[in-house]
PDB file of C-alpha atoms in Angstrom:
ATOM      1  CA  MET A 254     -20.501   2.345  -9.071  1.00 95.00           C
ATOM      2  CA  LYS A 255     -18.252  -0.139  -7.299  1.00 98.00           C
ATOM      3  CA  LYS A 256     -15.448   1.286  -5.208  1.00 98.00           C
ATOM      4  CA  ALA A 257     -12.364  -0.432  -3.783  1.00 98.00           C
ATOM      5  CA  LEU A 258      -9.940   0.640  -1.083  1.00 98.00           C
ATOM      6  CA  ILE A 259      -6.359  -0.588  -1.334  1.00 98.00           C
ATOM      7  CA  VAL A 260      -4.351  -0.343   1.887  1.00 99.00           C
ATOM      8  CA  ILE A 261      -0.696  -0.585   0.934  1.00 99.00           C
ATOM      9  CA  ASP A 262       1.843  -2.166   3.295  1.00 98.00           C
ATOM     10  CA  MET A 263       0.555  -0.945   6.666  1.00 98.00           C
ATOM     11  CA  GLN A 264       2.929  -3.402   8.333  1.00 98.00           C
ATOM     12  CA  HIS A 265       4.820  -3.198  11.592  1.00 98.00           C
ATOM     13  CA  ASP A 266       8.232  -2.857   9.976  1.00 98.00           C
ATOM     14  CA  PHE A 267       7.086   0.284   8.131  1.00 98.00           C
ATOM     15  CA  ILE A 268       5.233   1.758  11.119  1.00 98.00           C
ATOM     16  CA  ASP A 269       7.137   0.890  14.283  1.00 97.00           C
ATOM     17  CA  GLY A 270       9.767  -1.591  13.150  1.00 98.00           C
ATOM     18  CA  SER A 271      13.035  -1.585  11.247  1.00 98.00           C
ATOM     19  CA  LEU A 272      11.898   1.077   8.719  1.00 98.00           C
ATOM     20  CA  GLY A 273       9.279   2.789  10.882  1.00 97.00           C
ATOM     21  CA  THR A 274       8.837   6.551  10.850  1.00 96.00           C
ATOM     22  CA  ASN A 275       6.915   9.135  12.846  1.00 96.00           C
ATOM     23  CA  GLU A 276       4.967  10.002   9.686  1.00 97.00           C
ATOM     24  CA  ALA A 277       3.855   6.375   9.331  1.00 98.00           C
ATOM     25  CA  LYS A 278       2.721   6.312  12.949  1.00 98.00           C
ATOM     26  CA  GLN A 279       0.817   9.567  12.439  1.00 98.00           C
ATOM     27  CA  ILE A 280      -1.257   8.275   9.496  1.00 98.00           C
ATOM     28  CA  LEU A 281      -2.348   5.078  11.282  1.00 98.00           C
ATOM     29  CA  PRO A 282      -5.486   6.707  12.823  1.00 98.00           C
ATOM     30  CA  ASN A 283      -6.446   8.198   9.435  1.00 98.00           C
ATOM     31  CA  VAL A 284      -6.129   4.840   7.681  1.00 98.00           C
ATOM     32  CA  LYS A 285      -8.107   3.170  10.461  1.00 98.00           C
ATOM     33  CA  LYS A 286     -10.912   5.739  10.150  1.00 98.00           C
ATOM     34  CA  ILE A 287     -11.096   5.253   6.368  1.00 98.00           C
ATOM     35  CA  ILE A 288     -11.379   1.473   6.758  1.00 97.00           C
ATOM     36  CA  GLU A 289     -13.991   1.733   9.526  1.00 97.00           C
ATOM     37  CA  ALA A 290     -16.160   4.095   7.437  1.00 95.00           C
ATOM     38  CA  LYS A 291     -17.036   1.054   5.281  1.00 92.00           C
ATOM     39  CA  ASP A 292     -17.529   3.223   2.187  1.00 94.00           C
ATOM     40  CA  TYR A 293     -16.077   0.571  -0.098  1.00 98.00           C
ATOM     41  CA  ASP A 294     -17.441  -2.500  -1.865  1.00 98.00           C
ATOM     42  CA  LYS A 295     -14.062  -4.239  -1.547  1.00 98.00           C
ATOM     43  CA  ILE A 296     -11.024  -3.660   0.644  1.00 98.00           C
ATOM     44  CA  PHE A 297      -7.595  -5.032  -0.179  1.00 98.00           C
ATOM     45  CA  PHE A 298      -4.497  -4.998   1.992  1.00 98.00           C
ATOM     46  CA  THR A 299      -1.068  -5.598   0.539  1.00 98.00           C
ATOM     47  CA  ARG A 300       1.874  -6.935   2.479  1.00 98.00           C
ATOM     48  CA  ASP A 301       5.409  -6.248   1.352  1.00 98.00           C
ATOM     49  CA  THR A 302       6.818  -9.766   1.479  1.00 98.00           C
ATOM     50  CA  HIS A 303      10.468 -10.730   1.655  1.00 98.00           C
ATOM     51  CA  PHE A 304      12.251 -13.911   2.613  1.00 98.00           C
ATOM     52  CA  LYS A 305      15.340 -14.912   4.585  1.00 98.00           C
ATOM     53  CA  ASN A 306      17.542 -14.280   1.539  1.00 98.00           C
ATOM     54  CA  TYR A 307      16.496 -10.603   1.425  1.00 98.00           C
ATOM     55  CA  LEU A 308      20.045  -9.238   1.722  1.00 98.00           C
ATOM     56  CA  GLN A 309      21.051 -11.218  -1.393  1.00 98.00           C
ATOM     57  CA  THR A 310      18.268  -9.651  -3.511  1.00 98.00           C
ATOM     58  CA  GLN A 311      18.625  -6.496  -5.600  1.00 97.00           C
ATOM     59  CA  GLU A 312      16.435  -4.600  -3.143  1.00 97.00           C
ATOM     60  CA  GLY A 313      18.439  -5.935  -0.200  1.00 97.00           C
ATOM     61  CA  LYS A 314      21.677  -4.779  -1.797  1.00 98.00           C
ATOM     62  CA  ASN A 315      20.239  -1.298  -2.335  1.00 97.00           C
ATOM     63  CA  LEU A 316      18.428  -1.125   1.007  1.00 97.00           C
ATOM     64  CA  PRO A 317      20.360  -3.396   3.389  1.00 98.00           C
ATOM     65  CA  VAL A 318      17.748  -3.269   6.143  1.00 98.00           C
ATOM     66  CA  PRO A 319      15.915  -6.578   6.541  1.00 98.00           C
ATOM     67  CA  HIS A 320      12.187  -5.885   6.744  1.00 98.00           C
ATOM     68  CA  CYS A 321       8.833  -7.555   6.164  1.00 98.00           C
ATOM     69  CA  ILE A 322      10.346 -11.027   6.288  1.00 98.00           C
ATOM     70  CA  LYS A 323       7.470 -13.460   5.840  1.00 98.00           C
ATOM     71  CA  ASP A 324       5.964 -14.804   9.073  1.00 98.00           C
ATOM     72  CA  THR A 325       7.716 -12.259  11.345  1.00 98.00           C
ATOM     73  CA  LEU A 326       5.969  -9.623  13.450  1.00 98.00           C
ATOM     74  CA  GLY A 327       7.346  -6.922  11.151  1.00 98.00           C
ATOM     75  CA  TRP A 328       5.573  -8.549   8.173  1.00 98.00           C
ATOM     76  CA  GLN A 329       2.180  -8.465   9.901  1.00 98.00           C
ATOM     77  CA  ILE A 330      -0.378  -5.770   9.169  1.00 98.00           C
ATOM     78  CA  HIS A 331      -0.716  -3.474  12.171  1.00 98.00           C
ATOM     79  CA  GLU A 332      -3.305  -4.855  14.608  1.00 98.00           C
ATOM     80  CA  ASP A 333      -5.127  -1.503  14.856  1.00 98.00           C
ATOM     81  CA  LEU A 334      -6.430  -2.120  11.328  1.00 98.00           C
ATOM     82  CA  ASP A 335      -9.378  -4.451  10.800  1.00 97.00           C
ATOM     83  CA  THR A 336      -8.603  -6.899   7.994  1.00 97.00           C
ATOM     84  CA  SER A 337     -11.521  -9.255   8.700  1.00 94.00           C
ATOM     85  CA  PHE A 338     -13.599  -8.280   5.652  1.00 93.00           C
ATOM     86  CA  SER A 339     -10.649  -7.812   3.336  1.00 97.00           C
ATOM     87  CA  THR A 340      -8.505  -9.650   0.838  1.00 98.00           C
ATOM     88  CA  ILE A 341      -4.827  -9.737   1.808  1.00 98.00           C
ATOM     89  CA  ILE A 342      -2.309  -9.823  -1.019  1.00 98.00           C
ATOM     90  CA  ASP A 343       1.325 -10.722  -0.418  1.00 98.00           C
ATOM     91  CA  LYS A 344       3.422  -8.885  -2.986  1.00 98.00           C
ATOM     92  CA  VAL A 345       7.088  -9.582  -3.587  1.00 97.00           C
ATOM     93  CA  SER A 346       7.934  -6.299  -5.303  1.00 97.00           C
ATOM     94  CA  PHE A 347       7.015  -2.637  -4.983  1.00 98.00           C
ATOM     95  CA  GLY A 348       4.046  -3.016  -7.305  1.00 98.00           C
ATOM     96  CA  TYR A 349       1.623  -5.909  -7.594  1.00 98.00           C
ATOM     97  CA  ASP A 350       1.261  -7.084 -11.185  1.00 97.00           C
ATOM     98  CA  LYS A 351      -1.911  -9.155 -10.818  1.00 98.00           C
ATOM     99  CA  TRP A 352      -4.504  -6.456 -10.037  1.00 98.00           C
ATOM    100  CA  LYS A 353      -6.531  -7.707 -13.035  1.00 96.00           C
ATOM    101  CA  ASN A 354      -7.396 -10.749 -10.893  1.00 93.00           C
ATOM    102  CA  TYR A 355      -9.149  -8.474  -8.389  1.00 98.00           C
ATOM    103  CA  LEU A 356     -10.278  -5.185  -9.916  1.00 98.00           C
ATOM    104  CA  ASP A 357     -12.366  -6.161 -12.926  1.00 97.00           C
ATOM    105  CA  GLY A 358     -15.826  -4.667 -12.378  1.00 97.00           C
ATOM    106  CA  ILE A 359     -14.532  -1.966 -10.029  1.00 98.00           C
ATOM    107  CA  ASP A 360     -15.176   1.646 -11.119  1.00 98.00           C
ATOM    108  CA  GLU A 361     -13.082   3.522  -8.588  1.00 98.00           C
ATOM    109  CA  VAL A 362      -9.964   2.721  -6.557  1.00 98.00           C
ATOM    110  CA  VAL A 363      -8.639   4.660  -3.568  1.00 98.00           C
ATOM    111  CA  LEU A 364      -5.131   4.000  -2.246  1.00 98.00           C
ATOM    112  CA  VAL A 365      -3.724   4.677   1.219  1.00 98.00           C
ATOM    113  CA  GLY A 366      -0.680   3.419   3.085  1.00 98.00           C
ATOM    114  CA  LEU A 367       3.092   3.183   2.843  1.00 98.00           C
ATOM    115  CA  CYS A 368       5.318   4.342   1.324  1.00 97.00           C
ATOM    116  CA  THR A 369       3.828   7.002  -0.923  1.00 98.00           C
ATOM    117  CA  ASP A 370       6.964   7.310  -3.047  1.00 98.00           C
ATOM    118  CA  ILE A 371       7.608   3.600  -3.491  1.00 98.00           C
ATOM    119  CA  CYS A 372       4.768   1.106  -3.171  1.00 98.00           C
ATOM    120  CA  VAL A 373       1.742   3.420  -3.215  1.00 98.00           C
ATOM    121  CA  ILE A 374       2.777   5.188  -6.423  1.00 98.00           C
ATOM    122  CA  SER A 375       3.956   1.932  -8.019  1.00 98.00           C
ATOM    123  CA  ASN A 376       0.574   0.296  -7.498  1.00 98.00           C
ATOM    124  CA  ALA A 377      -1.364   3.395  -8.539  1.00 98.00           C
ATOM    125  CA  LEU A 378       0.575   3.527 -11.820  1.00 98.00           C
ATOM    126  CA  ILE A 379       0.136  -0.199 -12.482  1.00 98.00           C
ATOM    127  CA  ILE A 380      -3.614   0.092 -11.914  1.00 98.00           C
ATOM    128  CA  LYS A 381      -3.768   3.181 -14.154  1.00 98.00           C
ATOM    129  CA  ALA A 382      -1.983   1.279 -16.918  1.00 98.00           C
ATOM    130  CA  LEU A 383      -4.369  -1.681 -16.573  1.00 98.00           C
ATOM    131  CA  TYR A 384      -7.523   0.460 -16.264  1.00 98.00           C
ATOM    132  CA  PRO A 385      -6.950   3.806 -18.024  1.00 98.00           C
ATOM    133  CA  GLU A 386     -10.589   4.886 -17.583  1.00 97.00           C
ATOM    134  CA  MET A 387     -10.885   3.936 -13.906  1.00 98.00           C
ATOM    135  CA  LYS A 388     -11.034   6.732 -11.354  1.00 98.00           C
ATOM    136  CA  ILE A 389      -7.954   6.287  -9.171  1.00 98.00           C
ATOM    137  CA  SER A 390      -6.971   8.452  -6.229  1.00 98.00           C
ATOM    138  CA  ILE A 391      -4.552   8.608  -3.330  1.00 98.00           C
ATOM    139  CA  ILE A 392      -5.618  10.053   0.025  1.00 98.00           C
ATOM    140  CA  GLU A 393      -2.770  12.377   0.966  1.00 98.00           C
ATOM    141  CA  ASN A 394      -3.281  12.399   4.757  1.00 98.00           C
ATOM    142  CA  ALA A 395      -3.435   8.590   4.797  1.00 98.00           C
ATOM    143  CA  THR A 396      -0.041   8.029   3.181  1.00 98.00           C
ATOM    144  CA  ALA A 397       3.506   8.645   4.304  1.00 98.00           C
ATOM    145  CA  GLY A 398       6.690   8.689   2.294  1.00 97.00           C
ATOM    146  CA  VAL A 399      10.280   7.869   3.040  1.00 95.00           C
ATOM    147  CA  THR A 400      10.666  11.642   3.438  1.00 95.00           C
ATOM    148  CA  PRO A 401       8.130  14.467   3.107  1.00 96.00           C
ATOM    149  CA  GLN A 402       9.944  15.604  -0.053  1.00 97.00           C
ATOM    150  CA  ALA A 403       9.786  12.138  -1.609  1.00 97.00           C
ATOM    151  CA  LYS A 404       6.075  11.933  -0.764  1.00 98.00           C
ATOM    152  CA  GLU A 405       5.388  15.260  -2.480  1.00 98.00           C
ATOM    153  CA  ALA A 406       7.340  14.162  -5.566  1.00 98.00           C
ATOM    154  CA  ALA A 407       5.259  10.974  -5.755  1.00 98.00           C
ATOM    155  CA  LEU A 408       2.023  12.931  -5.431  1.00 98.00           C
ATOM    156  CA  MET A 409       3.185  15.249  -8.227  1.00 98.00           C
ATOM    157  CA  THR A 410       3.819  12.175 -10.385  1.00 98.00           C
ATOM    158  CA  ALA A 411       0.346  10.863  -9.537  1.00 98.00           C
ATOM    159  CA  ARG A 412      -1.263  14.148 -10.598  1.00 98.00           C
ATOM    160  CA  SER A 413       0.777  14.167 -13.824  1.00 98.00           C
ATOM    161  CA  CYS A 414      -0.565  10.683 -14.617  1.00 98.00           C
ATOM    162  CA  GLN A 415      -4.194  11.673 -13.967  1.00 98.00           C
ATOM    163  CA  ILE A 416      -4.358   9.971 -10.591  1.00 98.00           C
ATOM    164  CA  GLY A 417      -6.300  12.115  -8.134  1.00 98.00           C
ATOM    165  CA  VAL A 418      -4.869  13.296  -4.830  1.00 98.00           C
ATOM    166  CA  GLU A 419      -7.468  13.915  -2.131  1.00 97.00           C
TER     167      GLU A 419
END
């Protein structure tokens, strides 16, 4: 059985930057511990990636807070997390639509990171649609949502779609 860990958007802007939260800061040690356990055949990190025209995009009009602008400190994955044996994927939307390029041959996927109710759930659902028989799970204490209520709603959606919550 091959197992992959996907670390979603553990970037400065979501932890201690323009959209940072206490909940995001609190999960950082949990995410670090999961990565350092080396229980995975492959580890992927995603980076939410925007550009200087962010405020002119649909997302920028709905969330007018510039964040994760490519090549800024806020776009970088937090330095407490070891990315040296990982694949880093820059994604330009909530969900990454090219997981087939990376997950063929993988039997199980575990997701952690930010934000549970936006990018984590989006990617979990995309992977579930691409691989309906794959075991997919989200580690609850290694994710944080925009709000605790939004996180719980996303985890309920995951359960409804046969995505495990650990």
